[in-house]
Structure formats: C-alpha cells, structure tokens
mmCIF file of C-alpha atoms and ligand atoms in Angstrom:
data_model
loop_
_atom_site.group_PDB
_atom_site.id
_atom_site.type_symbol
_atom_site.label_atom_id
_atom_site.label_comp_id
_atom_site.label_asym_id
_atom_site.label_seq_id
_atom_site.Cartn_x
_atom_site.Cartn_y
_atom_site.Cartn_z
ATOM 1 C CA MET A 62 -39.142 -131.127 27.074
ATOM 2 C CA PRO A 63 -41.853 -129.224 25.989
ATOM 3 C CA GLU A 64 -41.126 -126.264 23.631
ATOM 4 C CA VAL A 65 -42.017 -122.623 25.010
ATOM 5 C CA ALA A 66 -45.300 -121.573 23.669
ATOM 6 C CA ALA A 67 -47.406 -118.380 23.915
ATOM 7 C CA GLY A 68 -50.668 -118.609 24.741
ATOM 8 C CA LEU A 69 -52.602 -120.341 27.517
ATOM 9 C CA ALA A 70 -53.217 -124.159 27.475
ATOM 10 C CA PRO A 71 -56.727 -125.386 27.535
ATOM 11 C CA TYR A 72 -56.462 -127.136 30.653
ATOM 12 C CA ALA A 73 -54.936 -123.605 32.359
ATOM 13 C CA CYS A 74 -57.222 -121.445 34.504
ATOM 14 C CA ASP A 75 -58.274 -118.474 31.599
ATOM 15 C CA PRO A 76 -59.090 -115.197 33.621
ATOM 16 C CA ALA A 77 -61.858 -114.621 31.023
ATOM 17 C CA ARG A 78 -63.544 -117.303 32.672
ATOM 18 C CA THR A 79 -62.962 -116.488 36.287
ATOM 19 C CA ARG A 80 -65.574 -117.749 39.020
ATOM 20 C CA GLY A 81 -65.357 -114.157 40.354
ATOM 21 C CA ARG A 82 -64.609 -112.630 43.984
ATOM 22 C CA ARG A 83 -66.997 -113.136 46.962
ATOM 23 C CA HIS A 84 -68.311 -109.023 46.213
ATOM 24 C CA PRO A 85 -68.565 -108.240 42.467
ATOM 25 C CA GLU A 86 -66.443 -105.565 41.370
ATOM 26 C CA PRO A 87 -66.492 -104.005 38.092
ATOM 27 C CA PRO A 88 -63.383 -105.408 35.943
ATOM 28 C CA ALA A 89 -59.683 -103.224 35.832
ATOM 29 C CA PRO A 90 -59.251 -101.320 32.514
ATOM 30 C CA THR A 91 -55.916 -102.630 31.858
ATOM 31 C CA ARG A 92 -55.380 -105.774 34.422
ATOM 32 C CA ASN A 93 -57.491 -109.424 34.130
ATOM 33 C CA ASP A 94 -58.533 -110.272 37.571
ATOM 34 C CA HIS A 95 -55.589 -112.626 38.698
ATOM 35 C CA GLN A 96 -53.416 -109.551 37.811
ATOM 36 C CA ARG A 97 -55.770 -107.650 39.966
ATOM 37 C CA ASP A 98 -55.330 -110.462 42.932
ATOM 38 C CA ARG A 99 -51.049 -110.343 42.442
ATOM 39 C CA ASP A 100 -51.708 -106.719 43.263
ATOM 40 C CA ARG A 101 -53.509 -106.564 46.220
ATOM 41 C CA VAL A 102 -51.187 -108.902 47.708
ATOM 42 C CA VAL A 103 -48.116 -107.255 46.683
ATOM 43 C CA HIS A 104 -49.509 -103.966 48.475
ATOM 44 C CA CYS A 105 -51.595 -105.624 51.331
ATOM 45 C CA GLY A 106 -49.665 -105.092 55.084
ATOM 46 C CA ALA A 107 -49.414 -108.878 55.745
ATOM 47 C CA PHE A 108 -46.869 -108.937 52.617
ATOM 48 C CA ARG A 109 -44.895 -106.253 54.047
ATOM 49 C CA ARG A 110 -44.242 -108.163 57.230
ATOM 50 C CA LEU A 111 -42.973 -111.331 55.566
ATOM 51 C CA VAL A 112 -39.854 -109.560 55.430
ATOM 52 C CA TYR A 113 -39.131 -110.023 59.298
ATOM 53 C CA LYS A 114 -40.642 -113.339 59.703
ATOM 54 C CA THR A 115 -38.858 -116.039 60.186
ATOM 55 C CA GLN A 116 -38.041 -119.533 57.185
ATOM 56 C CA VAL A 117 -35.728 -121.833 59.829
ATOM 57 C CA PHE A 118 -33.727 -119.293 61.019
ATOM 58 C CA LEU A 119 -34.398 -116.442 63.215
ATOM 59 C CA ASN A 120 -34.725 -113.021 61.866
ATOM 60 C CA HIS A 121 -32.072 -111.906 63.833
ATOM 61 C CA GLU A 122 -29.414 -114.156 63.411
ATOM 62 C CA GLY A 123 -27.867 -113.079 59.888
ATOM 63 C CA ASP A 124 -28.781 -111.108 56.855
ATOM 64 C CA LEU A 125 -28.300 -113.916 54.226
ATOM 65 C CA TYR A 126 -30.420 -116.036 55.532
ATOM 66 C CA ARG A 127 -33.640 -116.737 54.151
ATOM 67 C CA THR A 128 -36.903 -114.974 55.280
ATOM 68 C CA ARG A 129 -40.486 -115.607 54.572
ATOM 69 C CA LEU A 130 -40.183 -113.086 52.041
ATOM 70 C CA THR A 131 -37.226 -114.381 50.546
ATOM 71 C CA HIS A 132 -38.632 -117.910 49.927
ATOM 72 C CA THR A 133 -41.836 -116.464 48.657
ATOM 73 C CA LEU A 134 -40.045 -114.682 45.914
ATOM 74 C CA GLU A 135 -38.278 -117.774 45.350
ATOM 75 C CA VAL A 136 -41.537 -119.994 45.412
ATOM 76 C CA ALA A 137 -42.759 -116.992 42.302
ATOM 77 C CA GLN A 138 -40.045 -117.148 40.232
ATOM 78 C CA LEU A 139 -39.771 -121.512 40.315
ATOM 79 C CA ALA A 140 -43.389 -121.392 39.775
ATOM 80 C CA ARG A 141 -43.834 -119.138 37.248
ATOM 81 C CA SER A 142 -40.584 -120.340 35.334
ATOM 82 C CA ALA A 143 -42.590 -123.675 35.373
ATOM 83 C CA ALA A 144 -46.204 -122.259 34.476
ATOM 84 C CA ARG A 145 -44.892 -120.339 31.469
ATOM 85 C CA VAL A 146 -43.475 -123.857 29.544
ATOM 86 C CA LEU A 147 -46.474 -125.689 30.454
ATOM 87 C CA ARG A 148 -48.560 -123.166 28.972
ATOM 88 C CA LEU A 149 -50.558 -122.358 32.790
ATOM 89 C CA ASN A 150 -51.495 -118.934 33.889
ATOM 90 C CA GLU A 151 -48.474 -117.023 35.398
ATOM 91 C CA ASP A 152 -50.422 -114.790 36.788
ATOM 92 C CA LEU A 153 -52.563 -116.959 39.063
ATOM 93 C CA VAL A 154 -49.169 -118.505 39.771
ATOM 94 C CA GLU A 155 -47.763 -115.531 40.592
ATOM 95 C CA ALA A 156 -50.929 -114.335 43.054
ATOM 96 C CA ILE A 157 -51.190 -117.641 44.435
ATOM 97 C CA ALA A 158 -47.204 -118.052 44.976
ATOM 98 C CA LEU A 159 -46.791 -114.435 46.700
ATOM 99 C CA ALA A 160 -49.831 -115.292 48.954
ATOM 100 C CA HIS A 161 -49.375 -118.526 49.857
ATOM 101 C CA ASP A 162 -47.047 -117.712 53.324
ATOM 102 C CA LEU A 163 -48.953 -114.464 54.438
ATOM 103 C CA GLY A 164 -50.604 -116.661 57.193
ATOM 104 C CA HIS A 165 -47.586 -117.753 58.791
ATOM 105 C CA THR A 166 -46.844 -116.708 62.387
ATOM 106 C CA PRO A 167 -43.125 -115.230 63.466
ATOM 107 C CA PHE A 168 -41.143 -118.149 64.017
ATOM 108 C CA GLY A 169 -42.212 -120.304 61.200
ATOM 109 C CA HIS A 170 -43.217 -123.734 62.711
ATOM 110 C CA ALA A 171 -42.433 -123.156 66.123
ATOM 111 C CA GLY A 172 -44.677 -120.232 66.072
ATOM 112 C CA GLN A 173 -47.693 -122.132 64.666
ATOM 113 C CA ASP A 174 -47.299 -125.219 66.672
ATOM 114 C CA ALA A 175 -47.736 -122.990 69.855
ATOM 115 C CA LEU A 176 -50.455 -121.483 68.888
ATOM 116 C CA ALA A 177 -52.466 -125.004 67.364
ATOM 117 C CA ASP A 178 -51.750 -125.766 70.882
ATOM 118 C CA CYS A 179 -52.852 -122.591 72.632
ATOM 119 C CA LEU A 180 -55.956 -122.929 69.885
ATOM 120 C CA ARG A 181 -56.389 -126.805 71.008
ATOM 121 C CA ALA A 182 -60.099 -125.831 72.384
ATOM 122 C CA HIS A 183 -60.857 -123.157 70.419
ATOM 123 C CA GLY A 184 -60.723 -124.225 66.412
ATOM 124 C CA GLY A 185 -56.986 -124.671 66.346
ATOM 125 C CA PHE A 186 -54.685 -122.775 63.924
ATOM 126 C CA GLU A 187 -53.385 -124.100 60.672
ATOM 127 C CA HIS A 188 -50.747 -121.793 58.522
ATOM 128 C CA ASN A 189 -52.495 -122.147 55.710
ATOM 129 C CA LEU A 190 -55.939 -121.532 56.820
ATOM 130 C CA GLN A 191 -54.790 -118.360 58.521
ATOM 131 C CA SER A 192 -53.326 -117.285 55.083
ATOM 132 C CA LEU A 193 -57.122 -117.992 53.659
ATOM 133 C CA ARG A 194 -58.091 -115.602 56.712
ATOM 134 C CA VAL A 195 -55.886 -113.292 55.990
ATOM 135 C CA VAL A 196 -56.978 -112.947 52.379
ATOM 136 C CA ASP A 197 -60.506 -112.957 53.579
ATOM 137 C CA ARG A 198 -60.774 -111.306 56.161
ATOM 138 C CA LEU A 199 -58.077 -109.668 58.313
ATOM 139 C CA GLU A 200 -56.400 -107.351 55.808
ATOM 140 C CA GLN A 201 -58.848 -104.310 55.940
ATOM 141 C CA ARG A 202 -58.196 -101.868 53.659
ATOM 142 C CA TYR A 203 -61.155 -101.157 51.036
ATOM 143 C CA PRO A 204 -63.964 -99.305 51.860
ATOM 144 C CA ASP A 205 -67.017 -101.891 50.529
ATOM 145 C CA PHE A 206 -65.506 -105.609 52.181
ATOM 146 C CA ASP A 207 -62.508 -107.280 54.468
ATOM 147 C CA GLY A 208 -60.297 -109.116 52.984
ATOM 148 C CA LEU A 209 -58.470 -108.221 49.697
ATOM 149 C CA ASN A 210 -61.871 -109.725 47.875
ATOM 150 C CA LEU A 211 -59.520 -111.759 46.030
ATOM 151 C CA SER A 212 -60.976 -114.456 42.795
ATOM 152 C CA PHE A 213 -62.065 -118.147 43.427
ATOM 153 C CA GLU A 214 -58.930 -119.602 41.960
ATOM 154 C CA THR A 215 -56.395 -117.689 44.043
ATOM 155 C CA ARG A 216 -57.958 -118.471 47.029
ATOM 156 C CA GLU A 217 -57.876 -121.788 46.075
ATOM 157 C CA GLY A 218 -54.452 -122.208 45.409
ATOM 158 C CA ILE A 219 -53.535 -120.157 48.905
ATOM 159 C CA LEU A 220 -55.921 -123.475 50.574
ATOM 160 C CA LYS A 221 -53.597 -126.081 50.319
ATOM 161 C CA ARG A 222 -54.781 -127.986 53.011
ATOM 162 C CA CYS A 223 -57.958 -128.113 55.382
ATOM 163 C CA PRO A 224 -58.966 -130.435 57.693
ATOM 164 C CA ARG A 225 -62.928 -131.710 57.314
ATOM 165 C CA ARG A 226 -64.446 -130.009 60.167
ATOM 166 C CA ILE A 227 -62.971 -126.734 58.718
ATOM 167 C CA ALA A 228 -64.141 -127.634 55.100
ATOM 168 C CA GLU A 229 -67.497 -128.402 56.543
ATOM 169 C CA GLN A 230 -67.798 -125.122 58.013
ATOM 170 C CA LEU A 231 -66.035 -123.162 54.642
ATOM 171 C CA GLU A 232 -68.844 -124.983 52.607
ATOM 172 C CA ALA A 233 -71.905 -123.835 54.920
ATOM 173 C CA ARG A 234 -70.683 -120.223 54.804
ATOM 174 C CA GLU A 235 -69.858 -120.665 50.917
ATOM 175 C CA PRO A 236 -71.419 -123.742 48.935
ATOM 176 C CA GLY A 237 -68.920 -124.761 46.495
ATOM 177 C CA GLY A 238 -66.251 -122.543 47.757
ATOM 178 C CA VAL A 239 -63.013 -123.221 48.372
ATOM 179 C CA GLY A 240 -63.850 -125.713 51.138
ATOM 180 C CA ARG A 241 -65.440 -128.271 48.877
ATOM 181 C CA ARG A 242 -62.746 -130.044 47.414
ATOM 182 C CA PHE A 243 -61.394 -131.402 50.808
ATOM 183 C CA LEU A 244 -65.258 -132.904 51.404
ATOM 184 C CA ASP A 245 -65.262 -134.104 47.722
ATOM 185 C CA GLY A 246 -61.858 -135.330 46.859
ATOM 186 C CA SER A 247 -61.446 -133.031 43.767
ATOM 187 C CA GLN A 248 -58.231 -131.521 42.997
ATOM 188 C CA PRO A 249 -57.323 -127.836 42.732
ATOM 189 C CA ALA A 250 -56.197 -125.944 39.262
ATOM 190 C CA LEU A 251 -52.855 -126.882 37.757
ATOM 191 C CA GLU A 252 -51.971 -123.726 38.886
ATOM 192 C CA ALA A 253 -52.335 -124.369 42.565
ATOM 193 C CA GLN A 254 -50.769 -127.512 42.271
ATOM 194 C CA LEU A 255 -47.469 -126.101 40.810
ATOM 195 C CA VAL A 256 -47.139 -123.391 43.605
ATOM 196 C CA ASN A 257 -47.567 -126.297 45.969
ATOM 197 C CA LEU A 258 -44.249 -128.163 44.367
ATOM 198 C CA ALA A 259 -42.822 -125.065 43.683
ATOM 199 C CA ASP A 260 -42.521 -124.535 47.908
ATOM 200 C CA GLU A 261 -41.490 -127.993 48.278
ATOM 201 C CA ILE A 262 -38.696 -127.611 45.497
ATOM 202 C CA SER A 263 -38.009 -123.741 47.120
ATOM 203 C CA TYR A 264 -37.551 -124.961 50.408
ATOM 204 C CA CYS A 265 -35.570 -127.948 50.246
ATOM 205 C CA ALA A 266 -33.025 -126.199 47.582
ATOM 206 C CA HIS A 267 -32.583 -122.802 50.338
ATOM 207 C CA ASP A 268 -32.404 -125.122 53.523
ATOM 208 C CA ILE A 269 -29.711 -126.503 52.239
ATOM 209 C CA ASP A 270 -27.581 -123.321 51.391
ATOM 210 C CA ASP A 271 -28.771 -121.903 54.640
ATOM 211 C CA GLY A 272 -27.838 -124.864 56.703
ATOM 212 C CA VAL A 273 -24.973 -125.000 55.185
ATOM 213 C CA ARG A 274 -23.883 -121.607 55.861
ATOM 214 C CA SER A 275 -25.153 -121.416 59.367
ATOM 215 C CA GLY A 276 -22.758 -124.160 59.872
ATOM 216 C CA LEU A 277 -25.435 -126.689 61.093
ATOM 217 C CA ILE A 278 -24.832 -128.865 58.170
ATOM 218 C CA GLU A 279 -21.320 -129.832 56.917
ATOM 219 C CA VAL A 280 -20.963 -130.432 53.609
ATOM 220 C CA ALA A 281 -19.280 -133.733 54.113
ATOM 221 C CA GLN A 282 -23.142 -134.941 55.822
ATOM 222 C CA LEU A 283 -24.441 -133.802 51.853
ATOM 223 C CA GLU A 284 -21.842 -136.324 50.563
ATOM 224 C CA PRO A 285 -24.453 -139.579 51.076
ATOM 225 C CA VAL A 286 -27.985 -137.213 50.572
ATOM 226 C CA PRO A 287 -30.228 -138.356 47.112
ATOM 227 C CA LEU A 288 -30.279 -135.204 44.522
ATOM 228 C CA VAL A 289 -27.709 -133.212 46.915
ATOM 229 C CA GLY A 290 -24.707 -135.794 46.745
ATOM 230 C CA ALA A 291 -24.598 -136.417 43.412
ATOM 231 C CA HIS A 292 -24.738 -133.028 42.249
ATOM 232 C CA LEU A 293 -21.694 -132.199 44.542
ATOM 233 C CA ALA A 294 -19.550 -135.115 43.116
ATOM 234 C CA ALA A 295 -20.613 -134.323 39.634
ATOM 235 C CA VAL A 296 -19.538 -130.208 39.934
ATOM 236 C CA ARG A 297 -16.499 -131.778 41.758
ATOM 237 C CA ALA A 298 -15.605 -133.838 38.531
ATOM 238 C CA GLU A 299 -16.148 -131.006 35.995
ATOM 239 C CA HIS A 300 -14.504 -128.236 38.282
ATOM 240 C CA PRO A 301 -11.917 -130.379 40.659
ATOM 241 C CA ARG A 302 -10.347 -126.717 42.341
ATOM 242 C CA LEU A 303 -13.697 -125.153 42.346
ATOM 243 C CA GLY A 304 -14.119 -123.700 46.336
ATOM 244 C CA ALA A 305 -16.639 -124.736 48.692
ATOM 245 C CA ARG A 306 -18.974 -121.935 48.110
ATOM 246 C CA ARG A 307 -19.084 -122.221 45.053
ATOM 247 C CA LEU A 308 -19.434 -125.464 45.160
ATOM 248 C CA LEU A 309 -22.365 -125.536 46.955
ATOM 249 C CA CYS A 310 -23.768 -122.949 45.185
ATOM 250 C CA GLU A 311 -23.485 -124.699 41.906
ATOM 251 C CA ALA A 312 -24.445 -128.249 43.239
ATOM 252 C CA VAL A 313 -27.733 -126.308 45.058
ATOM 253 C CA ARG A 314 -28.191 -124.759 41.797
ATOM 254 C CA ARG A 315 -28.523 -127.798 39.772
ATOM 255 C CA LEU A 316 -30.906 -129.248 41.867
ATOM 256 C CA LEU A 317 -33.153 -126.868 41.608
ATOM 257 C CA SER A 318 -33.286 -126.725 38.000
ATOM 258 C CA GLY A 319 -33.015 -130.375 37.797
ATOM 259 C CA LEU A 320 -35.919 -130.582 39.577
ATOM 260 C CA VAL A 321 -38.100 -127.357 37.884
ATOM 261 C CA TYR A 322 -36.985 -129.856 34.501
ATOM 262 C CA ASP A 323 -38.318 -133.077 36.083
ATOM 263 C CA LEU A 324 -41.464 -131.635 37.319
ATOM 264 C CA VAL A 325 -42.116 -129.669 34.093
ATOM 265 C CA GLU A 326 -41.651 -132.842 31.691
ATOM 266 C CA HIS A 327 -43.556 -135.198 34.107
ATOM 267 C CA THR A 328 -46.262 -133.077 34.192
ATOM 268 C CA ALA A 329 -46.515 -132.352 30.309
ATOM 269 C CA ALA A 330 -46.352 -136.488 29.884
ATOM 270 C CA GLN A 331 -49.227 -136.881 32.166
ATOM 271 C CA LEU A 332 -51.155 -133.739 30.710
ATOM 272 C CA ARG A 333 -50.492 -135.083 27.323
ATOM 273 C CA ALA A 334 -51.541 -138.827 28.543
ATOM 274 C CA LEU A 335 -55.029 -137.189 30.243
ATOM 275 C CA THR A 336 -55.433 -134.378 27.701
ATOM 276 C CA PRO A 337 -57.858 -132.496 30.461
ATOM 277 C CA ALA A 338 -60.498 -130.673 28.353
ATOM 278 C CA ASP A 339 -60.603 -127.017 30.911
ATOM 279 C CA ALA A 340 -59.690 -126.362 34.291
ATOM 280 C CA ASP A 341 -62.663 -127.889 35.568
ATOM 281 C CA ALA A 342 -61.390 -131.701 34.070
ATOM 282 C CA VAL A 343 -58.419 -131.020 35.668
ATOM 283 C CA ARG A 344 -59.564 -130.821 39.502
ATOM 284 C CA ARG A 345 -61.984 -134.343 38.580
ATOM 285 C CA ALA A 346 -58.716 -135.812 37.770
ATOM 286 C CA PRO A 347 -56.092 -137.135 39.949
ATOM 287 C CA PRO A 348 -52.990 -134.758 41.033
ATOM 288 C CA LEU A 349 -51.189 -133.929 37.435
ATOM 289 C CA VAL A 350 -48.528 -131.794 38.368
ATOM 290 C CA GLY A 351 -45.506 -133.769 39.947
ATOM 291 C CA PHE A 352 -41.957 -135.565 39.361
ATOM 292 C CA ALA A 353 -41.841 -138.590 37.558
ATOM 293 C CA ALA A 354 -41.516 -141.779 40.553
ATOM 294 C CA PRO A 355 -37.582 -142.428 41.100
ATOM 295 C CA THR A 356 -37.412 -138.357 41.829
ATOM 296 C CA ARG A 357 -40.724 -138.169 44.435
ATOM 297 C CA ALA A 358 -38.351 -141.045 46.248
ATOM 298 C CA GLN A 359 -35.326 -139.158 46.218
ATOM 299 C CA VAL A 360 -36.807 -135.702 47.398
ATOM 300 C CA ALA A 361 -38.567 -137.505 49.822
ATOM 301 C CA GLY A 362 -35.163 -138.892 50.885
ATOM 302 C CA LEU A 363 -33.708 -135.501 50.903
ATOM 303 C CA LYS A 364 -36.751 -133.824 53.170
ATOM 304 C CA ARG A 365 -35.949 -136.850 55.878
ATOM 305 C CA PHE A 366 -32.428 -135.483 55.921
ATOM 306 C CA LEU A 367 -32.933 -131.650 56.319
ATOM 307 C CA PHE A 368 -35.880 -133.330 58.717
ATOM 308 C CA GLY A 369 -33.121 -134.365 60.627
ATOM 309 C CA ALA A 370 -29.819 -132.586 60.313
ATOM 310 C CA LEU A 371 -31.613 -129.411 60.212
ATOM 311 C CA TYR A 372 -35.130 -128.860 62.046
ATOM 312 C CA ARG A 373 -33.822 -131.287 64.422
ATOM 313 C CA HIS A 374 -30.593 -129.988 64.937
ATOM 314 C CA PRO A 375 -30.134 -129.175 68.577
ATOM 315 C CA GLN A 376 -29.776 -126.115 68.178
ATOM 316 C CA VAL A 377 -32.938 -124.896 66.238
ATOM 317 C CA VAL A 378 -34.401 -127.238 68.590
ATOM 318 C CA ALA A 379 -33.369 -124.692 71.327
ATOM 319 C CA THR A 380 -34.744 -121.690 69.224
ATOM 320 C CA THR A 381 -37.549 -123.078 68.347
ATOM 321 C CA ASP A 382 -37.983 -124.291 72.023
ATOM 322 C CA ALA A 383 -37.612 -120.658 73.215
ATOM 323 C CA ALA A 384 -39.276 -118.919 70.581
ATOM 324 C CA ARG A 385 -42.706 -121.352 71.010
ATOM 325 C CA GLY A 386 -42.425 -119.993 74.899
ATOM 326 C CA VAL A 387 -42.696 -116.606 73.585
ATOM 327 C CA VAL A 388 -45.714 -117.382 71.709
ATOM 328 C CA ARG A 389 -47.458 -118.691 74.728
ATOM 329 C CA GLU A 390 -46.883 -115.966 76.944
ATOM 330 C CA LEU A 391 -48.346 -113.779 74.836
ATOM 331 C CA TYR A 392 -51.396 -115.885 74.433
ATOM 332 C CA ALA A 393 -51.649 -116.160 78.185
ATOM 333 C CA ALA A 394 -50.818 -112.627 78.604
ATOM 334 C CA TYR A 395 -53.404 -110.896 75.906
ATOM 335 C CA LEU A 396 -56.187 -113.263 76.920
ATOM 336 C CA ALA A 397 -55.589 -112.644 80.671
ATOM 337 C CA GLN A 398 -55.526 -108.800 80.139
ATOM 338 C CA PRO A 399 -57.664 -108.039 76.602
ATOM 339 C CA ALA A 400 -56.630 -104.583 77.395
ATOM 340 C CA LEU A 401 -53.085 -105.004 76.664
ATOM 341 C CA LEU A 402 -54.534 -106.017 72.758
ATOM 342 C CA PRO A 403 -55.584 -102.831 70.003
ATOM 343 C CA ALA A 404 -59.085 -101.839 70.639
ATOM 344 C CA GLU A 405 -60.756 -103.652 67.498
ATOM 345 C CA TYR A 406 -59.081 -107.381 68.657
ATOM 346 C CA ALA A 407 -60.164 -106.841 72.419
ATOM 347 C CA ALA A 408 -63.738 -106.237 71.452
ATOM 348 C CA ALA A 409 -63.835 -109.347 68.967
ATOM 349 C CA ASP A 410 -66.455 -111.601 70.022
ATOM 350 C CA GLU A 411 -64.264 -114.926 70.321
ATOM 351 C CA LEU A 412 -61.217 -113.947 71.549
ATOM 352 C CA PRO A 413 -58.786 -117.034 72.065
ATOM 353 C CA ARG A 414 -59.541 -116.328 68.267
ATOM 354 C CA ALA A 415 -58.808 -112.293 68.130
ATOM 355 C CA VAL A 416 -55.776 -113.052 70.198
ATOM 356 C CA ALA A 417 -54.407 -115.569 67.690
ATOM 357 C CA ASP A 418 -55.055 -113.506 64.645
ATOM 358 C CA TYR A 419 -53.031 -110.612 66.567
ATOM 359 C CA ILE A 420 -50.245 -112.580 67.666
ATOM 360 C CA ALA A 421 -49.443 -114.294 63.978
ATOM 361 C CA GLY A 422 -49.484 -110.718 62.159
ATOM 362 C CA MET A 423 -46.630 -110.242 64.346
ATOM 363 C CA THR A 424 -42.585 -110.198 62.789
ATOM 364 C CA ASP A 425 -40.532 -112.005 64.681
ATOM 365 C CA ARG A 426 -39.089 -108.855 66.031
ATOM 366 C CA TYR A 427 -42.084 -107.029 66.586
ATOM 367 C CA ALA A 428 -43.142 -110.562 68.945
ATOM 368 C CA LEU A 429 -39.822 -110.364 70.767
ATOM 369 C CA ARG A 430 -40.210 -106.589 72.025
ATOM 370 C CA GLU A 431 -44.110 -106.896 72.552
ATOM 371 C CA HIS A 432 -42.625 -110.241 74.614
ATOM 372 C CA ARG A 433 -40.466 -107.983 76.785
ATOM 373 C CA ARG A 434 -42.590 -105.463 77.542
ATOM 374 C CA LEU A 435 -45.052 -107.311 78.656
ATOM 375 C CA THR A 436 -42.950 -110.080 81.318
ATOM 376 C CA GLY A 437 -40.043 -107.958 81.288
ATOM 377 C CA ARG A 438 -37.535 -111.247 79.922
ATOM 378 C CA THR A 439 -34.875 -110.346 76.771
ATOM 379 C CA VAL A 440 -35.804 -114.047 75.259
ATOM 380 C CA PHE A 441 -33.310 -113.453 72.245
ATOM 381 C CA ALA A 442 -30.512 -111.053 72.748
ATOM 382 C CA GLY A 443 -29.286 -108.806 69.690
ATOM 383 C CA LEU A 444 -33.198 -107.972 68.966
HETATM 384 MG MG1 LIG B 189 -43.547 -121.768 52.055
#
C-alpha cells in the first residue's frame, strides 16, 4: 500500500497546467481552477435539487435512504480518500464527483429511460450527457456565458459515456474537446477514471444497506453473494453476539474499505509499471485505475445480485413503472401545450429537447406535483 505523500504525482492533473475554460476568465486570487470548479458546482441550482432526487428508493419512501445528494457526497468522499493516497488532484476529483449526477432525472433510472423513449426520434436522452449539458448550458447564473464554464478536466470527467454520433457533434463544436476520446479511443485523466469507480463502489455498498433497510433484501440472501457473504461471515466470527443492524453496518464498512484498498493498491501497481510521464501520457495509455482481476469479478457478481434482487424486485419495478408513466405523461402534456412550460422553455427552438431539459431538472416531488396539476391524478400517496 503506498504511503500518503504530499504533492501531486507527475501523472496527476496539475491545476497550473489546465487546458482551461471555454470562455477565458482571469484566475481567482485564492483558488486554483479545479477548486473554483468545485465551488461553482456546489453553488449551482442543479446541485441543490439532488437532495430531492431518487437514487433507488423514491424520495418519500423513507428519510434514511440515499438520495442523489447523499450518494454524490459518498462518491466524493471515496474518490478523495483514494486520490490523496495516489497523489492525484483531490480538488479535481471532488469537482467531478459533486457534478457527476447533476443530469439525473427525477425517479432515477426510471426517469431517464422514460425520457430516452420520448426523445428517441429527437436525439435521445442520457444522464451523463445531460450532466454535461447542465454545466455547459442549462445553469444560467453568470453574466457573460451560459453554464458554469468549468475547466476542461472537470468536464472531461463528467462525460463518462458518449455515443459516437454525439461525440461527432461535440467534436464539431469543440475540436479536440471532451468528445474526442470517444472517437479516438483514448482515456480520460486518472481523476476521471477514479470517480467513475468510486461511483460503482458507492452504489454497490449503499444499495445493499438501503436494500436491507427497506426489507426488500433479507440478510440471508446476501450469504452467497461475492464479497458481502465473506464479510458477513468474518464479522460474525469476530462478534458472535452482534445485532443484525450493526452486523450489516460492519460488513458494509469492510466491503467499502476493502474495495477502496484494492483499487488503490492495484492502481498504484499499474502506475509503477507504466510510469506515465504526465496526465497526457495517461490519456494515451489503457485504463489505469481499476480493481485487481479477482475483485473485478466479485464486484461484477455483486452487481448481478443487486440487479436481480433489488432493481428487479417487484416492488421497485411497480414504483419505477409508475414513475416512468409520470415522466411520459408530463412530456406529452408539455409537448401538446407548450404554454404550460416556463416562458424560456416554451420559446426554445427545439421543443422536445427543451421539454426534456425542463423535466430532467425536476425533483421527484416537483414532478409529482406538476403531474397532479396537469392530469388531476395522484400517483404516489404521501407527496
Ligand atoms: Mg452516481
């Protein structure tokens, strides 16, 4: 395990060598560009709305479940903690992590799937692209530009996935910009790679926790699950009289730490083997941040379990089906009657895209209220 050391590694993104912002701005007196990016994200409206957006469980189902905001904070914590040991740029990691889910619709993946269906003939909808759209265009708070005008490195990290067709459009607007790597097969900086895996670690752990808390997953079901089962057995052996809640907390805690340690160790070994000279050498190399092969297989097994037992649980499916209906009906209502939209959306050139932007920005509870206002029906009691 590498020692915690001060200073950035040569292969980290050095804020002094940023590729800069799309609209040049004078430097801030007390912050580097990536610290400034982080601060802009925290102060934007889309960030505040994360508190009322679903992770897996709808916002009104319970106060203890993760929301997009608490998930986002957990991702930032895990990614920063690993970044420090690997001597990567912690400020950049934090900026990317805090922004990574800004484009998420209400109702989690159900909302995204519904909007993707609605926009099939109009360019589609994908939450990573939407996160970039939020920070590049939709936030309107600065006098001289749309969006938050974040640095290249933060935007590169936000755009995790991108279909080729969209990458070509991005490349046409911004040659050599954030779309390029989806055309030439290069990688993003280590900080972006790290946040991507911190996101995975975070939801694997918290979905087990929330799944059990909700009663949709029984602890007994977890016994044969890779990683979780072994941690449960080890905690039981060390603490035979531990109550169920603490047993699970301790097993999830060990799961989280174990995955972060594995990631740090394996990534450090890859970096030692390849010794990339700088951040651009990282972009030309194969992916460098990752788990050791056995852990990768175990994480895949854990995700398969969560998919079947939680995301496909009849109760979750019933809720997400209803939520998809809400989004589809909102979309249809606004498209049929643009006057129902706020003026700046109603006046947009591409109405389907404007409607999607408006709906994607909604919190769960706002979408439900708006749906009730437009249709007269209440879909979920309690909101
Ligand atoms: Mg996420």
